[in-house]
Short mmCIF file of C-alpha atoms and ligand atoms in Angstrom, two decimals:
data_model
loop_
_atom_site.label_atom_id
_atom_site.label_comp_id
_atom_site.label_asym_id
_atom_site.label_seq_id
_atom_site.Cartn_x
_atom_site.Cartn_y
_atom_site.Cartn_z
CA MET A 232 126.22 110.00 111.26
CA LEU A 233 124.84 109.54 114.40
CA ASP A 234 122.40 112.45 116.17
CA GLU A 235 123.56 113.53 118.88
CA ASN A 236 120.58 114.42 121.04
CA ARG A 237 119.45 110.45 120.00
CA GLY A 238 119.60 107.99 122.59
CA GLN A 239 122.51 105.74 121.58
CA ARG A 240 120.48 102.08 122.64
CA LEU A 241 119.78 99.52 119.71
CA VAL A 242 117.36 97.12 120.48
CA ILE A 243 116.80 94.49 118.36
CA LEU A 244 114.06 92.18 118.24
CA GLY A 245 113.67 88.79 116.91
CA THR A 246 110.89 86.55 115.09
CA GLY A 247 112.75 84.11 114.04
CA GLY A 248 112.96 83.08 109.85
CA THR A 249 116.32 80.77 107.68
CA ILE A 250 118.49 83.71 110.33
CA ALA A 251 117.42 81.63 112.98
CA GLY A 252 117.29 78.04 110.82
CA ARG A 253 119.00 74.90 111.83
CA ALA A 254 119.70 72.33 110.00
CA ALA A 255 120.72 68.72 110.82
CA GLN A 256 123.72 68.89 108.64
CA SER A 257 126.13 72.37 108.00
CA GLY A 258 126.14 71.75 104.61
CA ASP A 259 122.05 71.56 104.09
CA ASN A 260 121.33 74.62 102.96
CA VAL A 261 117.57 73.97 102.00
CA GLY A 262 116.53 70.93 104.17
CA TYR A 263 115.99 73.06 107.89
CA VAL A 264 113.94 74.44 109.76
CA ALA A 265 113.55 78.34 110.34
CA GLY A 266 112.91 79.89 114.01
CA GLN A 267 115.26 77.90 116.24
CA VAL A 268 118.25 79.76 117.48
CA SER A 269 117.24 82.72 119.80
CA VAL A 270 117.75 86.48 118.70
CA ALA A 271 120.74 86.52 121.84
CA ASP A 272 122.29 83.72 120.03
CA LEU A 273 122.35 85.65 116.89
CA VAL A 274 123.89 88.48 118.37
CA ALA A 275 126.45 86.75 120.04
CA ALA A 276 127.95 84.89 117.39
CA VAL A 277 128.79 89.02 116.23
CA PRO A 278 131.92 89.77 117.22
CA ALA A 279 131.70 93.13 116.56
CA LEU A 280 128.55 93.47 118.51
CA ALA A 281 130.06 92.64 121.57
CA HIS A 282 130.99 96.24 122.85
CA LEU A 283 127.85 98.27 121.54
CA PRO A 284 124.28 99.23 123.51
CA LEU A 285 122.27 96.53 122.96
CA VAL A 286 118.92 94.70 124.36
CA VAL A 287 117.14 91.52 122.89
CA GLU A 288 114.25 90.78 122.68
CA GLN A 289 112.65 87.67 121.53
CA VAL A 290 108.95 88.72 120.12
CA ALA A 291 108.41 85.50 118.45
CA GLN A 292 110.09 82.31 116.83
CA ILE A 293 108.48 81.29 113.49
CA ASP A 294 109.25 80.43 109.93
CA SER A 295 107.57 83.99 107.89
CA LYS A 296 105.81 82.05 105.77
CA ASP A 297 103.14 81.94 109.01
CA MET A 298 103.09 85.60 110.08
CA GLY A 299 99.91 86.82 110.83
CA LEU A 300 97.89 89.92 112.81
CA PRO A 301 98.92 88.47 115.81
CA VAL A 302 102.76 88.19 115.58
CA TRP A 303 102.26 92.16 113.67
CA GLN A 304 100.77 93.24 116.67
CA ALA A 305 103.03 92.12 119.59
CA LEU A 306 106.34 93.11 117.10
CA ALA A 307 104.04 96.67 116.37
CA ARG A 308 103.56 97.15 120.16
CA SER A 309 106.65 96.73 121.00
CA LEU A 310 109.08 98.35 118.07
CA ALA A 311 106.40 101.58 119.47
CA ALA A 312 107.47 101.35 123.11
CA HIS A 313 110.77 101.10 122.22
CA LEU A 314 110.85 103.75 120.10
CA ASP A 315 108.92 106.07 122.71
CA ASP A 316 111.81 105.23 124.65
CA PRO A 317 114.92 108.58 124.28
CA ALA A 318 117.58 106.58 125.15
CA VAL A 319 117.01 104.44 121.74
CA SER A 320 118.23 105.61 118.49
CA SER A 321 116.55 102.62 116.33
CA VAL A 322 115.60 98.85 116.62
CA LEU A 323 116.17 95.93 114.66
CA VAL A 324 113.79 93.27 113.81
CA THR A 325 115.25 90.16 112.26
CA HIS A 326 112.65 87.92 110.39
CA GLY A 327 112.04 85.55 107.55
CA THR A 328 112.84 86.59 104.03
CA ASP A 329 109.30 85.32 103.19
CA THR A 330 106.65 87.70 104.04
CA LEU A 331 109.65 90.33 105.01
CA GLU A 332 108.04 92.92 102.67
CA GLU A 333 104.85 92.81 104.20
CA THR A 334 105.99 91.87 107.80
CA ALA A 335 107.76 96.53 106.33
CA PHE A 336 104.98 97.39 104.38
CA VAL A 337 102.58 97.17 108.07
CA LEU A 338 104.92 98.15 110.26
CA GLN A 339 105.65 101.64 108.14
CA GLN A 340 102.39 102.09 107.67
CA VAL A 341 101.01 101.36 111.20
CA LEU A 342 104.00 103.22 112.92
CA GLN A 343 105.38 106.00 110.61
CA PRO A 344 108.19 105.65 112.26
CA ARG A 345 110.60 109.16 113.21
CA LYS A 346 113.53 107.00 114.52
CA PRO A 347 115.33 104.05 111.96
CA VAL A 348 113.24 100.50 112.31
CA VAL A 349 116.00 98.03 110.23
CA LEU A 350 114.66 94.20 109.49
CA THR A 351 117.01 91.83 108.11
CA CYS A 352 117.29 88.36 107.74
CA ALA A 353 119.26 85.22 106.00
CA MET A 354 118.80 82.43 103.08
CA ARG A 355 120.76 80.50 104.62
CA PRO A 356 120.18 79.10 108.36
CA ALA A 357 122.64 79.88 111.32
CA SER A 358 123.49 76.36 110.70
CA ALA A 359 125.24 76.51 107.35
CA LEU A 360 128.50 76.38 106.48
CA SER A 361 128.52 80.31 105.47
CA PRO A 362 125.79 81.44 106.18
CA ASP A 363 124.66 85.32 105.25
CA GLY A 364 122.62 86.02 108.91
CA PRO A 365 125.95 86.99 109.98
CA GLN A 366 126.52 89.68 107.30
CA ASN A 367 123.32 90.67 107.23
CA LEU A 368 123.01 91.93 111.12
CA SER A 369 126.03 93.72 111.13
CA ASP A 370 125.33 95.37 108.14
CA ALA A 371 121.24 96.01 109.99
CA VAL A 372 123.34 97.63 112.40
CA ALA A 373 125.33 100.04 110.56
CA VAL A 374 122.87 100.38 108.69
CA ALA A 375 120.93 101.60 112.24
CA ARG A 376 123.99 102.84 113.70
CA GLN A 377 124.21 105.58 110.27
CA ALA A 378 120.33 106.51 109.60
CA THR A 379 119.09 110.03 110.53
CA GLY A 380 115.78 109.65 109.44
CA GLY A 381 113.00 107.58 110.17
CA CYS A 382 111.16 104.92 108.57
CA VAL A 383 111.01 101.23 107.95
CA VAL A 384 114.19 100.03 106.04
CA VAL A 385 115.52 95.95 104.66
CA VAL A 386 118.93 95.17 104.66
CA CYS A 387 119.97 91.80 103.05
CA ALA A 388 123.17 91.38 100.82
CA GLY A 389 124.33 94.44 100.92
CA GLN A 390 121.67 96.74 99.83
CA VAL A 391 119.22 98.93 101.81
CA HIS A 392 115.16 98.79 100.55
CA ALA A 393 112.74 100.79 101.59
CA ALA A 394 109.82 98.97 102.91
CA ARG A 395 107.29 100.53 100.05
CA ASP A 396 109.66 98.98 97.03
CA VAL A 397 110.80 95.54 98.15
CA ALA A 398 110.00 92.38 96.69
CA LYS A 399 112.13 89.20 97.16
CA VAL A 400 112.42 87.86 94.22
CA HIS A 401 114.94 85.06 94.30
CA THR A 402 113.65 81.49 96.17
CA TYR A 403 118.37 80.43 96.58
CA GLN A 404 120.06 83.66 95.72
CA LEU A 405 121.79 85.88 98.40
CA ASN A 406 120.56 88.47 97.29
CA ALA A 407 117.07 87.62 97.22
CA PHE A 408 115.51 90.95 97.79
CA ASP A 409 115.06 93.65 94.84
CA SER A 410 113.64 97.45 95.23
CA GLY A 411 111.85 96.97 91.04
CA ASP A 412 111.73 100.47 88.98
CA ALA A 413 113.50 102.36 92.27
CA GLY A 414 116.52 100.90 93.19
CA PRO A 415 118.13 100.01 96.37
CA LEU A 416 118.38 103.31 98.76
CA ALA A 417 122.03 102.21 99.79
CA ARG A 418 124.87 99.90 99.56
CA VAL A 419 126.62 98.69 103.11
CA GLU A 420 130.19 98.44 101.93
CA GLU A 421 132.89 97.47 104.84
CA GLY A 422 130.38 99.10 108.04
CA GLY A 423 130.14 102.02 105.23
CA VAL A 424 126.57 103.35 104.37
CA ARG A 425 126.83 104.04 101.22
CA ARG A 426 122.87 105.91 99.96
CA PHE A 427 121.53 106.51 96.67
CA ARG A 428 119.04 108.52 97.43
CA ALA A 429 116.95 110.63 99.69
CA TRP A 430 115.23 108.23 102.45
CA SER A 431 112.62 109.15 104.54
CA ALA A 432 108.76 107.81 104.81
CA GLY A 433 107.94 110.84 102.29
CA ASP A 434 109.77 110.11 99.81
CA SER A 435 107.31 107.57 98.35
CA ARG A 436 107.27 108.43 94.71
CA ASP A 437 103.27 107.44 94.24
CA ALA A 438 100.95 108.69 96.49
CA ALA A 439 100.28 107.21 99.36
CA PRO A 440 97.13 104.72 100.30
CA ALA A 441 94.96 106.62 102.95
CA GLN A 442 95.84 105.32 105.51
CA ALA A 443 98.19 106.90 107.17
CA SER A 444 96.90 108.14 110.78
CA PRO A 445 96.91 108.69 114.28
CA ASP A 446 94.39 106.48 114.96
CA LEU A 447 95.72 103.64 113.24
CA LEU A 448 98.39 102.32 115.36
CA GLU A 449 95.43 102.08 117.81
CA ARG A 450 93.25 100.23 115.83
CA PHE A 451 95.56 97.42 114.27
CA LEU A 452 96.59 96.85 117.26
CA ALA A 453 92.81 96.26 118.89
CA ALA A 454 92.18 94.14 116.04
CA GLU A 455 90.68 90.37 116.08
CA ALA A 456 91.37 90.46 112.53
CA LEU A 457 91.95 92.73 109.84
CA PRO A 458 89.56 93.62 107.13
CA ARG A 459 88.75 90.57 105.00
CA VAL A 460 90.64 91.36 101.75
CA GLU A 461 91.33 88.48 99.26
CA LEU A 462 94.23 88.24 96.05
CA VAL A 463 93.13 86.36 92.49
CA THR A 464 94.79 86.28 89.73
CA SER A 465 93.83 87.12 86.28
CA HIS A 466 95.88 84.11 83.91
CA ALA A 467 95.24 82.66 80.61
CA ASP A 468 91.54 80.74 80.37
CA ALA A 469 90.29 82.84 83.99
CA ASP A 470 86.90 82.60 84.84
CA GLY A 471 84.79 83.65 87.83
CA ASN A 472 84.78 80.75 89.84
CA LEU A 473 86.73 81.40 92.56
CA VAL A 474 85.87 85.10 92.48
CA ARG A 475 81.89 84.43 92.90
CA ALA A 476 82.94 81.47 95.47
CA LEU A 477 84.53 84.23 97.56
CA ALA A 478 81.65 86.58 97.07
CA ALA A 479 78.92 84.50 98.33
CA GLN A 480 80.21 84.75 101.91
CA PRO A 481 81.28 81.90 103.07
CA ALA A 482 83.18 82.80 106.05
CA PRO A 483 80.46 84.80 107.95
CA ALA A 484 82.45 85.66 110.89
CA ARG A 485 84.89 87.16 108.65
CA PRO A 486 83.48 88.90 105.21
CA LEU A 487 84.81 89.21 102.44
CA LYS A 488 85.60 93.59 102.26
CA GLY A 489 88.09 93.41 99.11
CA ILE A 490 89.73 92.03 96.69
CA VAL A 491 92.94 92.45 94.79
CA VAL A 492 93.67 91.54 91.49
CA ALA A 493 96.61 90.73 90.51
CA ALA A 494 96.11 92.23 86.84
CA THR A 495 97.96 91.33 83.72
CA GLY A 496 100.61 93.71 82.33
CA ASN A 497 98.95 97.48 83.29
CA GLY A 498 96.21 96.29 85.04
CA THR A 499 94.32 94.26 82.73
CA VAL A 500 92.09 91.49 84.01
CA HIS A 501 90.48 88.62 82.01
CA ARG A 502 87.29 89.49 81.13
CA SER A 503 85.39 86.76 82.40
CA LEU A 504 87.56 87.77 86.25
CA VAL A 505 86.22 91.48 85.03
CA GLU A 506 82.36 89.73 85.24
CA ALA A 507 82.28 88.05 88.44
CA LEU A 508 84.80 91.03 90.21
CA ASN A 509 81.90 94.06 88.57
CA GLU A 510 79.50 91.23 90.53
CA ALA A 511 81.29 91.34 94.20
CA LYS A 512 81.82 95.72 93.22
CA ALA A 513 78.05 96.05 93.37
CA SER A 514 77.75 93.96 96.83
CA GLY A 515 79.94 96.10 98.72
CA VAL A 516 82.79 94.22 97.47
CA ARG A 517 85.98 96.91 97.31
CA VAL A 518 88.34 95.96 93.41
CA VAL A 519 91.72 97.26 93.44
CA LEU A 520 94.61 96.44 90.41
CA ALA A 521 97.41 96.03 90.79
CA SER A 522 99.98 94.38 88.67
CA ARG A 523 101.28 90.73 88.03
CA CYS A 524 104.10 92.07 86.39
CA ALA A 525 107.91 91.93 88.82
CA ARG A 526 108.31 95.40 87.88
CA GLY A 527 106.41 98.27 86.52
CA ARG A 528 102.82 99.43 88.32
CA VAL A 529 99.65 100.18 86.92
CA VAL A 530 99.70 103.34 84.89
CA PRO A 531 96.97 105.58 85.63
CA HIS A 532 94.62 105.69 82.73
CA ALA A 533 91.45 105.73 82.33
CA GLY A 534 90.41 102.51 80.71
CA LEU A 535 91.26 100.88 83.73
CA ALA A 536 88.16 98.10 84.98
CA PHE A 537 88.85 99.22 88.80
CA GLU A 538 90.57 101.29 90.59
CA HIS A 539 94.43 101.10 91.01
CA SER A 540 96.78 99.97 93.75
CA HIS A 541 99.19 103.24 93.59
CA GLY A 542 102.26 101.41 92.23
CA LEU A 543 102.11 98.63 95.51
CA SER A 544 102.51 95.35 94.56
CA PRO A 545 99.59 92.66 95.17
CA VAL A 546 100.31 91.85 98.58
CA LYS A 547 101.16 94.94 99.41
CA ALA A 548 97.97 96.47 97.42
CA ARG A 549 96.12 93.74 99.87
CA LEU A 550 97.86 94.69 103.18
CA ALA A 551 97.25 98.90 102.20
CA LEU A 552 93.67 98.00 101.50
CA ALA A 553 92.51 95.76 104.47
CA LEU A 554 94.23 98.74 106.78
CA GLU A 555 92.31 101.67 105.17
CA LEU A 556 89.24 99.74 105.50
CA LEU A 557 89.99 98.62 109.29
CA MET A 558 90.04 102.51 109.08
CA GLY A 559 86.36 102.96 108.66
C1 SIN B 665 111.60 81.79 106.56
O1 SIN B 665 110.57 82.60 105.90
O2 SIN B 665 111.16 82.69 107.96
C2 SIN B 665 112.15 80.94 105.92
C3 SIN B 665 112.64 81.59 104.67
C4 SIN B 665 113.66 82.18 104.71
O3 SIN B 665 113.51 82.72 106.11
O4 SIN B 665 114.40 82.71 103.83
#
């Protein structure tokens, strides 16, 4: 239901991705270049959006594999300004699928929005014989118009996912996203939103990492770089050489502050890697454990070698630690 006290304007920010991709042949769903079609043209391709009070803005035009702080800052700055405008009801973002979960997580953490922020994407380029972008965009608009609470969600293939839970799990299928044990928040069916559970940032089942602070957005926007946090994987036949090379500070301008370990199973780490990680920790580097398993979380227990990620996936744990370190 639309909130009577909220403005009605929708803002759609474009950042590129496959949804804005173009291939030389319309039958080609994989050999395309991402980030070619403007967000204005993507919106114009969905006739049902024509009558809506929409504002579109091209924030970036990239393949999301290249996502990083400068585009996140531009996006957060634009989102913050639009969300502050009483005439705006919600903001949508078109984005590539490859790092969508990272952008959704960062935006949730730094903005803590009180209005809906809806990210959407596509697995087929805009030039495809049967592109999925127009339906995803139309579904995302339906979600943005019907959501009441503030939080960042992802809409893809008829499902609505929470920023904290969502992960890309398939390289090719249109239904490429999954929310793991939590499941999706809702489904979109012919423009209606069927909710499965409550829908706000406060609904998180695990304790939130300690970066929700009013100063965070300001520091994030002012940062030249995020504190350096690297991701390493524990695997059979691992040794500590990679960790020791990182800790030797090959980039003194951006010294290593943290390591997230994509650990095996319930947070276990190869003993050779534990040794090197303990050396890094002794030199002041924070070490956090997430699981490399596709589902589940590191269940806290006394035997863990290092602190755990509060249920965050390795890529999100890396961002959570960087944001926490940014706050000092
Ligand atoms: C991208 O992430 O920008 C390219 C891949 C995609 O959107 O599916």
